[in-house]
């Protein structure tokens, strides 16, 4: 199976996953207690306003027809109006999503870089003191939830040592850069405002570490185990016997095939960062989409909840497709065999 056909097949399956997710979301929004029209206009609205809301939401039509209208609106980016912010939901997403994307991108970068570093060091110095230290850190890092780690980092670095900013996206005295992507670090760099970019990066650091640390050590353990297993394979013994330098043996013949199981888990961890970020965003007063989604749930804001869940589902599907492509590159047998 060619790479393009393999990618096309993954995208086709991803579309069906999103379609199924949309059906589940629509049904839940219709069966939960409370009239969607009444929730959208408020309990004090007039009967005329309530009837207009019912008509605009097609609540008097059959359920299948309601879903068709709703899905058509979703495909056009119309999720309705948020009862929490009183704005169009898509406008809220445009405002809140970049902050979470920036946080997730840095968390993912930390997770990928340090998991490979720690996993490789642990395997290279197996059963020696670097391996022991990394394994002890792994048990601690995996056991502590992200929000507990966030509180600890905030207390240590934000209040006791006060060496790094911990609240919001920018310090007092800095203004937001001209909006291009909505991500302050990128926008500041594009505007060549390096002082603001550095300040925004400092604000990002602790929340990103809080989110990434469990994934770092989980993937490091997987990489260590895979490398240790592959060290005893015949092909490694053969290339070593031919006198190939140890660095080439390690990076080309050990690390690459050992990354296959880690990449699969890493992809799911990165996709989960957005859904796991809401408590971290609350702790660090980070105005992101995860915090917005949690506030929507607390306020029974069905339009906002539906939009956030669809968005998270889309992120999961996209990251899974990217992971499948990377794994098929690392192990062509998966792609050529047509495995799912």
PDB file of C-alpha atoms in Angstrom, residues 139-287:
ATOM      1  CA  UNK A 139       8.160   6.763  39.471  1.00  0.00           C
ATOM      2  CA  UNK A 140       7.704  10.185  41.060  1.00  0.00           C
ATOM      3  CA  UNK A 141       6.799  12.013  37.854  1.00  0.00           C
ATOM      4  CA  UNK A 142       4.225   9.443  36.740  1.00  0.00           C
ATOM      5  CA  UNK A 143       2.606   9.172  40.180  1.00  0.00           C
ATOM      6  CA  UNK A 144       2.003  12.902  40.676  1.00  0.00           C
ATOM      7  CA  UNK A 145      -1.031  14.283  38.746  1.00  0.00           C
ATOM      8  CA  UNK A 146      -0.512  17.326  36.529  1.00  0.00           C
ATOM      9  CA  UNK A 147      -2.549  19.675  38.734  1.00  0.00           C
ATOM     10  CA  UNK A 148      -0.592  18.655  41.863  1.00  0.00           C
ATOM     11  CA  UNK A 149       2.654  19.243  39.977  1.00  0.00           C
ATOM     12  CA  UNK A 150       1.282  22.630  38.883  1.00  0.00           C
ATOM     13  CA  UNK A 151       0.593  23.646  42.475  1.00  0.00           C
ATOM     14  CA  UNK A 152       4.051  22.492  43.610  1.00  0.00           C
ATOM     15  CA  UNK A 153       5.828  24.365  40.814  1.00  0.00           C
ATOM     16  CA  UNK A 154       3.744  27.471  41.435  1.00  0.00           C
ATOM     17  CA  UNK A 155       4.590  27.460  45.156  1.00  0.00           C
ATOM     18  CA  UNK A 156       8.300  26.722  44.704  1.00  0.00           C
ATOM     19  CA  UNK A 157       9.170  28.899  41.712  1.00  0.00           C
ATOM     20  CA  UNK A 158       6.444  31.505  41.922  1.00  0.00           C
ATOM     21  CA  UNK A 159       6.144  32.318  45.613  1.00  0.00           C
ATOM     22  CA  UNK A 160       9.138  30.951  47.549  1.00  0.00           C
ATOM     23  CA  UNK A 161      11.935  31.635  45.059  1.00  0.00           C
ATOM     24  CA  UNK A 162      10.029  34.086  42.802  1.00  0.00           C
ATOM     25  CA  UNK A 163      12.333  33.431  39.877  1.00  0.00           C
ATOM     26  CA  UNK A 164       9.703  32.988  37.178  1.00  0.00           C
ATOM     27  CA  UNK A 165       6.252  34.513  36.504  1.00  0.00           C
ATOM     28  CA  UNK A 166       3.343  32.224  37.244  1.00  0.00           C
ATOM     29  CA  UNK A 167       0.092  34.078  36.507  1.00  0.00           C
ATOM     30  CA  UNK A 168      -1.428  34.850  33.102  1.00  0.00           C
ATOM     31  CA  UNK A 169       0.306  35.114  29.745  1.00  0.00           C
ATOM     32  CA  UNK A 170       2.286  38.352  30.197  1.00  0.00           C
ATOM     33  CA  UNK A 171       3.681  40.340  33.115  1.00  0.00           C
ATOM     34  CA  UNK A 172       2.402  43.772  34.109  1.00  0.00           C
ATOM     35  CA  UNK A 173       3.782  46.433  31.794  1.00  0.00           C
ATOM     36  CA  UNK A 174       3.805  44.187  28.700  1.00  0.00           C
ATOM     37  CA  UNK A 175       1.122  44.479  26.057  1.00  0.00           C
ATOM     38  CA  UNK A 176      -0.134  41.726  23.784  1.00  0.00           C
ATOM     39  CA  UNK A 177       1.659  41.593  20.417  1.00  0.00           C
ATOM     40  CA  UNK A 178      -0.211  42.275  17.153  1.00  0.00           C
ATOM     41  CA  UNK A 179      -2.498  39.297  16.624  1.00  0.00           C
ATOM     42  CA  UNK A 180      -1.350  36.983  13.847  1.00  0.00           C
ATOM     43  CA  UNK A 181      -1.676  33.475  15.262  1.00  0.00           C
ATOM     44  CA  UNK A 182      -2.943  34.423  18.729  1.00  0.00           C
ATOM     45  CA  UNK A 183       0.097  32.703  20.263  1.00  0.00           C
ATOM     46  CA  UNK A 184       2.068  35.370  22.076  1.00  0.00           C
ATOM     47  CA  UNK A 185       5.542  33.872  21.626  1.00  0.00           C
ATOM     48  CA  UNK A 186       5.152  33.387  17.861  1.00  0.00           C
ATOM     49  CA  UNK A 187       3.418  36.725  17.340  1.00  0.00           C
ATOM     50  CA  UNK A 188       6.084  38.573  19.343  1.00  0.00           C
ATOM     51  CA  UNK A 189       8.871  36.907  17.363  1.00  0.00           C
ATOM     52  CA  UNK A 190       7.146  37.781  14.083  1.00  0.00           C
ATOM     53  CA  UNK A 191       6.867  41.378  15.294  1.00  0.00           C
ATOM     54  CA  UNK A 192      10.553  41.241  16.390  1.00  0.00           C
ATOM     55  CA  UNK A 193       9.547  42.124  19.927  1.00  0.00           C
ATOM     56  CA  UNK A 194      12.010  39.753  21.619  1.00  0.00           C
ATOM     57  CA  UNK A 195      11.444  41.120  25.120  1.00  0.00           C
ATOM     58  CA  UNK A 196       7.734  40.294  24.983  1.00  0.00           C
ATOM     59  CA  UNK A 197       8.484  36.910  23.395  1.00  0.00           C
ATOM     60  CA  UNK A 198      10.845  36.028  26.254  1.00  0.00           C
ATOM     61  CA  UNK A 199       8.326  37.164  28.882  1.00  0.00           C
ATOM     62  CA  UNK A 200       5.568  35.127  27.223  1.00  0.00           C
ATOM     63  CA  UNK A 201       7.863  32.081  27.102  1.00  0.00           C
ATOM     64  CA  UNK A 202       8.620  32.426  30.826  1.00  0.00           C
ATOM     65  CA  UNK A 203       4.895  32.474  31.567  1.00  0.00           C
ATOM     66  CA  UNK A 204       4.494  29.344  29.436  1.00  0.00           C
ATOM     67  CA  UNK A 205       7.273  27.365  31.072  1.00  0.00           C
ATOM     68  CA  UNK A 206       5.749  26.209  34.373  1.00  0.00           C
ATOM     69  CA  UNK A 207       2.311  25.268  32.974  1.00  0.00           C
ATOM     70  CA  UNK A 208       4.011  23.389  30.132  1.00  0.00           C
ATOM     71  CA  UNK A 209       6.282  21.473  32.513  1.00  0.00           C
ATOM     72  CA  UNK A 210       3.288  20.607  34.712  1.00  0.00           C
ATOM     73  CA  UNK A 211       1.501  19.068  31.742  1.00  0.00           C
ATOM     74  CA  UNK A 212       4.529  17.365  30.202  1.00  0.00           C
ATOM     75  CA  UNK A 213       6.328  15.815  33.143  1.00  0.00           C
ATOM     76  CA  UNK A 214       4.228  12.639  33.488  1.00  0.00           C
ATOM     77  CA  UNK A 215       4.438  11.968  29.749  1.00  0.00           C
ATOM     78  CA  UNK A 216       8.185  12.599  29.723  1.00  0.00           C
ATOM     79  CA  UNK A 217       8.911   9.851  32.213  1.00  0.00           C
ATOM     80  CA  UNK A 218       6.291   7.444  30.896  1.00  0.00           C
ATOM     81  CA  UNK A 219       7.726   7.571  27.388  1.00  0.00           C
ATOM     82  CA  UNK A 220      11.283   7.485  28.759  1.00  0.00           C
ATOM     83  CA  UNK A 221      10.545   4.152  30.431  1.00  0.00           C
ATOM     84  CA  UNK A 222       9.038   2.775  27.214  1.00  0.00           C
ATOM     85  CA  UNK A 223      12.066   3.903  25.180  1.00  0.00           C
ATOM     86  CA  UNK A 224      14.464   2.431  27.747  1.00  0.00           C
ATOM     87  CA  UNK A 225      12.685  -0.934  27.658  1.00  0.00           C
ATOM     88  CA  UNK A 226      12.564  -1.020  23.852  1.00  0.00           C
ATOM     89  CA  UNK A 227      16.245  -0.108  23.481  1.00  0.00           C
ATOM     90  CA  UNK A 228      17.252  -2.686  26.098  1.00  0.00           C
ATOM     91  CA  UNK A 229      15.301  -5.380  24.231  1.00  0.00           C
ATOM     92  CA  UNK A 230      16.750  -4.419  20.851  1.00  0.00           C
ATOM     93  CA  UNK A 231      20.320  -4.485  22.172  1.00  0.00           C
ATOM     94  CA  UNK A 232      20.128  -8.271  22.137  1.00  0.00           C
ATOM     95  CA  UNK A 233      18.827  -8.548  18.573  1.00  0.00           C
ATOM     96  CA  UNK A 234      20.958 -10.325  15.973  1.00  0.00           C
ATOM     97  CA  UNK A 235      21.124  -7.359  13.581  1.00  0.00           C
ATOM     98  CA  UNK A 236      22.640  -5.174  16.325  1.00  0.00           C
ATOM     99  CA  UNK A 237      25.226  -7.838  17.076  1.00  0.00           C
ATOM    100  CA  UNK A 238      25.996  -8.105  13.359  1.00  0.00           C
ATOM    101  CA  UNK A 239      26.539  -4.377  12.710  1.00  0.00           C
ATOM    102  CA  UNK A 240      28.590  -4.129  15.892  1.00  0.00           C
ATOM    103  CA  UNK A 241      30.720  -7.047  14.717  1.00  0.00           C
ATOM    104  CA  UNK A 242      31.356  -5.256  11.418  1.00  0.00           C
ATOM    105  CA  UNK A 243      32.994  -2.454  13.367  1.00  0.00           C
ATOM    106  CA  UNK A 244      30.290   0.171  12.900  1.00  0.00           C
ATOM    107  CA  UNK A 245      30.872   3.030  15.390  1.00  0.00           C
ATOM    108  CA  UNK A 246      28.801   2.822  18.564  1.00  0.00           C
ATOM    109  CA  UNK A 247      27.103   6.179  17.946  1.00  0.00           C
ATOM    110  CA  UNK A 248      25.844   5.044  14.545  1.00  0.00           C
ATOM    111  CA  UNK A 249      24.736   1.706  15.989  1.00  0.00           C
ATOM    112  CA  UNK A 250      22.823   3.461  18.756  1.00  0.00           C
ATOM    113  CA  UNK A 251      21.092   6.186  16.776  1.00  0.00           C
ATOM    114  CA  UNK A 252      20.471   4.322  13.499  1.00  0.00           C
ATOM    115  CA  UNK A 253      19.982   0.700  14.507  1.00  0.00           C
ATOM    116  CA  UNK A 254      18.747   0.963  18.100  1.00  0.00           C
ATOM    117  CA  UNK A 255      16.935   4.249  18.674  1.00  0.00           C
ATOM    118  CA  UNK A 256      14.881   4.338  15.446  1.00  0.00           C
ATOM    119  CA  UNK A 257      13.117   0.945  15.830  1.00  0.00           C
ATOM    120  CA  UNK A 258      12.842   1.491  19.589  1.00  0.00           C
ATOM    121  CA  UNK A 259      10.817   4.668  19.026  1.00  0.00           C
ATOM    122  CA  UNK A 260       7.881   2.784  17.453  1.00  0.00           C
ATOM    123  CA  UNK A 261       6.060   1.828  20.697  1.00  0.00           C
ATOM    124  CA  UNK A 262       6.940   5.173  22.298  1.00  0.00           C
ATOM    125  CA  UNK A 263       5.575   7.218  19.380  1.00  0.00           C
ATOM    126  CA  UNK A 264       2.158   5.557  19.634  1.00  0.00           C
ATOM    127  CA  UNK A 265       1.869   6.298  23.345  1.00  0.00           C
ATOM    128  CA  UNK A 266       3.396   9.750  22.882  1.00  0.00           C
ATOM    129  CA  UNK A 267       0.767  10.650  20.303  1.00  0.00           C
ATOM    130  CA  UNK A 268      -2.070   9.796  22.677  1.00  0.00           C
ATOM    131  CA  UNK A 269      -0.380  11.706  25.493  1.00  0.00           C
ATOM    132  CA  UNK A 270       0.027  14.795  23.314  1.00  0.00           C
ATOM    133  CA  UNK A 271      -3.612  14.562  22.215  1.00  0.00           C
ATOM    134  CA  UNK A 272      -4.631  14.264  25.863  1.00  0.00           C
ATOM    135  CA  UNK A 273      -2.751  17.423  26.825  1.00  0.00           C
ATOM    136  CA  UNK A 274      -5.638  19.639  25.742  1.00  0.00           C
ATOM    137  CA  UNK A 275      -8.215  17.740  27.771  1.00  0.00           C
ATOM    138  CA  UNK A 276      -5.870  17.513  30.773  1.00  0.00           C
ATOM    139  CA  UNK A 277      -5.009  21.204  30.691  1.00  0.00           C
ATOM    140  CA  UNK A 278      -8.111  22.654  32.340  1.00  0.00           C
ATOM    141  CA  UNK A 279      -6.924  22.384  35.972  1.00  0.00           C
ATOM    142  CA  UNK A 280      -3.454  23.619  35.036  1.00  0.00           C
ATOM    143  CA  UNK A 281      -5.039  26.561  33.222  1.00  0.00           C
ATOM    144  CA  UNK A 282      -7.149  27.365  36.282  1.00  0.00           C
ATOM    145  CA  UNK A 283      -4.141  27.203  38.616  1.00  0.00           C
ATOM    146  CA  UNK A 284      -1.993  29.467  36.429  1.00  0.00           C
ATOM    147  CA  UNK A 285      -4.916  31.731  35.374  1.00  0.00           C
ATOM    148  CA  UNK A 286      -4.311  30.722  31.773  1.00  0.00           C
ATOM    149  CA  UNK A 287      -7.084  31.905  29.412  1.00  0.00           C
TER     150      UNK A 287
END
